Short mmCIF file of C-alpha atoms in Angstrom, two decimals:
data_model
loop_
_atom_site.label_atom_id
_atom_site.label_comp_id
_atom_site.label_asym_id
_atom_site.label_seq_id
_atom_site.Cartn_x
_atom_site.Cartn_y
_atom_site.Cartn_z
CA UNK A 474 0.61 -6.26 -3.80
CA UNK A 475 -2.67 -7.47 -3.35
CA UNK A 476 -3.97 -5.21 -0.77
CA UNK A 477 -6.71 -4.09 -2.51
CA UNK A 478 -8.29 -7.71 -2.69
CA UNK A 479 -7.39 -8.66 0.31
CA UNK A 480 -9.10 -5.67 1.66
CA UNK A 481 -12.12 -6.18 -0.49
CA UNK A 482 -12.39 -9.87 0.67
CA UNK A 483 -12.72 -9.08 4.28
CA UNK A 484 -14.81 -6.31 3.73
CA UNK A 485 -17.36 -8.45 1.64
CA UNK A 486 -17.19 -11.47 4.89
CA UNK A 487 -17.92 -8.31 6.94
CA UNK A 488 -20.78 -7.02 4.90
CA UNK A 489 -22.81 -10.37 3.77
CA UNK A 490 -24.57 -11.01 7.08
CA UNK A 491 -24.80 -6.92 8.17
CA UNK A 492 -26.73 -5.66 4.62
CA UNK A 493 -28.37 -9.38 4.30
CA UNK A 494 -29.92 -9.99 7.73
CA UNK A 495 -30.86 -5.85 8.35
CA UNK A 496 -31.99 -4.92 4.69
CA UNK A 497 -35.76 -4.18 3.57
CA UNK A 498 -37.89 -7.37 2.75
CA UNK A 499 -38.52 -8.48 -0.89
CA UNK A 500 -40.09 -6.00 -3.21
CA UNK A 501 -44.26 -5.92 -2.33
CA UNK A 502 -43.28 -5.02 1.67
CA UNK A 503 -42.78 -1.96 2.69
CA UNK A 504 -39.72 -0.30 2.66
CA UNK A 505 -38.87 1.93 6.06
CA UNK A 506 -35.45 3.35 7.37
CA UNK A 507 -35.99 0.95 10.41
CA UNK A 508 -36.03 -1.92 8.43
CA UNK A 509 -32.92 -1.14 6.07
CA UNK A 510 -30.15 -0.54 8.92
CA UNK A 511 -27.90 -2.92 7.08
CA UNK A 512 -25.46 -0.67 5.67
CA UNK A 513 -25.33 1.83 8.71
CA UNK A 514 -24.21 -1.20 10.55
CA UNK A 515 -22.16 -1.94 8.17
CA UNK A 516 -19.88 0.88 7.75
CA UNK A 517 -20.17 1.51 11.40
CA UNK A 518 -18.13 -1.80 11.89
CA UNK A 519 -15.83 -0.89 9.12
CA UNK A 520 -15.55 2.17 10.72
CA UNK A 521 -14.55 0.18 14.09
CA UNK A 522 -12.24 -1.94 12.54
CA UNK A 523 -10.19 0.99 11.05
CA UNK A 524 -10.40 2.78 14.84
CA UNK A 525 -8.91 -0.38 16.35
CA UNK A 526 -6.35 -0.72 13.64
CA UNK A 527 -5.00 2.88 13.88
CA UNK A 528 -4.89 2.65 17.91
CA UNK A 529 -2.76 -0.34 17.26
CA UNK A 530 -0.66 1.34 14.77
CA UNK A 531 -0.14 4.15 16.91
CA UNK A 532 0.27 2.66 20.63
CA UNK A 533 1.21 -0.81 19.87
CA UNK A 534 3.52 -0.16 17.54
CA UNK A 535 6.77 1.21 16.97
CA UNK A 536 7.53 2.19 13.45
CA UNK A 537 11.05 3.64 12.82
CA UNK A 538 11.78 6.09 9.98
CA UNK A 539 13.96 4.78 7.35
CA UNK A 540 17.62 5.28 8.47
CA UNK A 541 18.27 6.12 4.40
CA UNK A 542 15.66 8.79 4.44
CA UNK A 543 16.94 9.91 7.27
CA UNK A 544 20.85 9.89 5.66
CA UNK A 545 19.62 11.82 2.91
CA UNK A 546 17.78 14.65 4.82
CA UNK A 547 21.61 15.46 6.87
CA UNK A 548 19.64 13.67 9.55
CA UNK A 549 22.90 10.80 10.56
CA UNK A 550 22.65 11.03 14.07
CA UNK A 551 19.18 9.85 14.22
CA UNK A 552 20.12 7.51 11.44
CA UNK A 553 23.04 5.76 13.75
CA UNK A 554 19.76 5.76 16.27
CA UNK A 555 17.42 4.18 14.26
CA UNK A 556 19.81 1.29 13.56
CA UNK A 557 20.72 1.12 16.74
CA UNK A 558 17.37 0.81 17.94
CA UNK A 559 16.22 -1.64 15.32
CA UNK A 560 18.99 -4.27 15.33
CA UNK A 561 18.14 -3.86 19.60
CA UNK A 562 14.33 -5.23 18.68
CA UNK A 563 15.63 -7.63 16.74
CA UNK A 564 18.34 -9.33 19.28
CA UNK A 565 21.13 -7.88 17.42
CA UNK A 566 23.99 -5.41 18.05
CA UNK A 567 25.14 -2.88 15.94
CA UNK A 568 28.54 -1.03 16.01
CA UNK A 569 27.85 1.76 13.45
CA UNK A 570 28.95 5.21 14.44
CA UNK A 571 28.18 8.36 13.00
CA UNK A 572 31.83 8.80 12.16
CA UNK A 573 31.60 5.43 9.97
CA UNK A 574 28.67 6.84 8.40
CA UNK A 575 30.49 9.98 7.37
CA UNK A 576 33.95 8.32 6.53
CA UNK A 577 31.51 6.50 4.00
CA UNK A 578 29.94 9.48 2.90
CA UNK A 579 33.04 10.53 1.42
CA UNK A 580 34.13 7.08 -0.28
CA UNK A 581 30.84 7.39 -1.87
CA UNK A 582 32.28 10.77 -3.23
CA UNK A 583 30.37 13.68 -1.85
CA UNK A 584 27.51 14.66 -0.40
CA UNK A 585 24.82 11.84 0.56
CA UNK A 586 21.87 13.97 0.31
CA UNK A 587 23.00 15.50 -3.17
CA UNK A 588 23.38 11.91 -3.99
CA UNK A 589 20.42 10.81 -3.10
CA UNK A 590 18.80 13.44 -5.07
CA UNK A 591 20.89 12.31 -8.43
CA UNK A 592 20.17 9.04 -8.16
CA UNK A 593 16.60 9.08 -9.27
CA UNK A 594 16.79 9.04 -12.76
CA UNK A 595 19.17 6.31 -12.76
CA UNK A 596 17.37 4.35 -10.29
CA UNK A 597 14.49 4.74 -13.30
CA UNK A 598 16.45 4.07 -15.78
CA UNK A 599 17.77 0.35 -14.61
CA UNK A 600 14.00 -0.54 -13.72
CA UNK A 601 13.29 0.09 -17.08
CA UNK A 602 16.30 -1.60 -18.47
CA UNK A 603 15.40 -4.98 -17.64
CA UNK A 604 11.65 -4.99 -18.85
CA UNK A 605 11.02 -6.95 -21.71
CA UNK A 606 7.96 -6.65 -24.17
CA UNK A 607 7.87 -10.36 -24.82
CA UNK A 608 5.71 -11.04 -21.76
CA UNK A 609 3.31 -8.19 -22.76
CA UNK A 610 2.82 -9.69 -25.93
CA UNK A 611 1.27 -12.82 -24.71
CA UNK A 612 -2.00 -11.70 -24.03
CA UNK A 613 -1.98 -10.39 -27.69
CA UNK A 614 -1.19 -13.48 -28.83
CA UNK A 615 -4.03 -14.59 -31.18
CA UNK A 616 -6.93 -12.26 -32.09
CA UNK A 617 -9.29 -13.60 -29.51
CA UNK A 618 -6.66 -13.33 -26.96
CA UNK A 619 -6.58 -9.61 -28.03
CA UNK A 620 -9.74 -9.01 -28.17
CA UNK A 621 -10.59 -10.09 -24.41
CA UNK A 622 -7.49 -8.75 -23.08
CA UNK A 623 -8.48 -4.82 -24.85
CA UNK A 624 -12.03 -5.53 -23.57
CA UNK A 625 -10.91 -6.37 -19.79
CA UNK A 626 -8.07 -3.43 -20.10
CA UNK A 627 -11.18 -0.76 -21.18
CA UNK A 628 -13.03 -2.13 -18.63
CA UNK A 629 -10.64 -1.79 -15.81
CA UNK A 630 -10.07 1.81 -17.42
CA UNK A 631 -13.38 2.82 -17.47
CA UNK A 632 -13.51 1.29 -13.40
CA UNK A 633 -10.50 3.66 -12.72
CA UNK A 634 -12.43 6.62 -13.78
CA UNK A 635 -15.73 6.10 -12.65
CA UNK A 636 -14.83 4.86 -9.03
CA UNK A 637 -11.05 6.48 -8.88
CA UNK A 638 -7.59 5.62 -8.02
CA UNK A 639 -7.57 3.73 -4.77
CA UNK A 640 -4.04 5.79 -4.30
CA UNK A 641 -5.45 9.15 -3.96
CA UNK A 642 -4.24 11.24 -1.65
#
């Protein structure tokens, strides 16, 4: 949830001393390349830290595809796997079979992956069932209240545009 900050945060411990200590003097010096290295160094540590992360990721790790993803591509064998597999890391044993998985394909009446498929909109529509405007109308509350809260919503609107969606692809 708070990625984002949490990102920011580390990257603003990683940047203080880099740009501070390596960054052109106060205004009358001279300004050269050589002198303002600060945020080369900086992004080439970024840049570091990301390269060790993804090695991790990739060599350290073992992440599993979701067995339901799996379920709902016809993919059940390699769902039954994936269980398997995962209750194994976790010092647990699992006795699903792809023949339970099947048998409870048809209880659930039909196809899994057709079900999958239908579910969405319903899946939507109970989200949206239990929201409730009363906790939106807090910050609304008086006319100062409204006033900062349009202010700080423009402004974070305004942020979204100018810098973009963290969540592009």
């Amino acid at each position: 949830m708070y990625q984002y900050e949490l990102l920011a945060n580390w990257s603003h411990k990683l940047a203080w001393p880099l740009i501070s200590n390596f960054s052109c003097p106060p205004a009358p010096a001279p300004c050269t390349t050589s002198s303002n290295k600060g945020w080369r160094y900086f992004l080439l540590a970024a840049g570091g830290i990301v390269m060790v992360m993804w090695i991790i990721r990739f060599f350290v790790f073992n992440v599993q595809e979701s067995p339901k993803c799996l379920v709902s591509h016809g993919k059940d064998e390699i769902a039954v796997a994936v269980v398997h597999r995962v209750a194994r890391i976790n010092g647990a044993k699992s006795n699903l079979t792809v023949e339970q998985l099947k048998e409870a394909e048809m209880v659930a009446g039909g196809s899994i992956q057709n079900n999958a498929q239908m579910a969405a909109p319903a899946t939507t529509m109970r989200k949206l069932s239990k929201f409730y405007a009363s906790h939106v109308r807090t910050p609304f509350a008086t006319r100062k209240l409204a006033y900062s809260t349009s202010i700080l919503i423009a402004l974070w609107g305004e942020n979204r545009l100018l810098l973009g969606s963290p969540n592009k692809s």
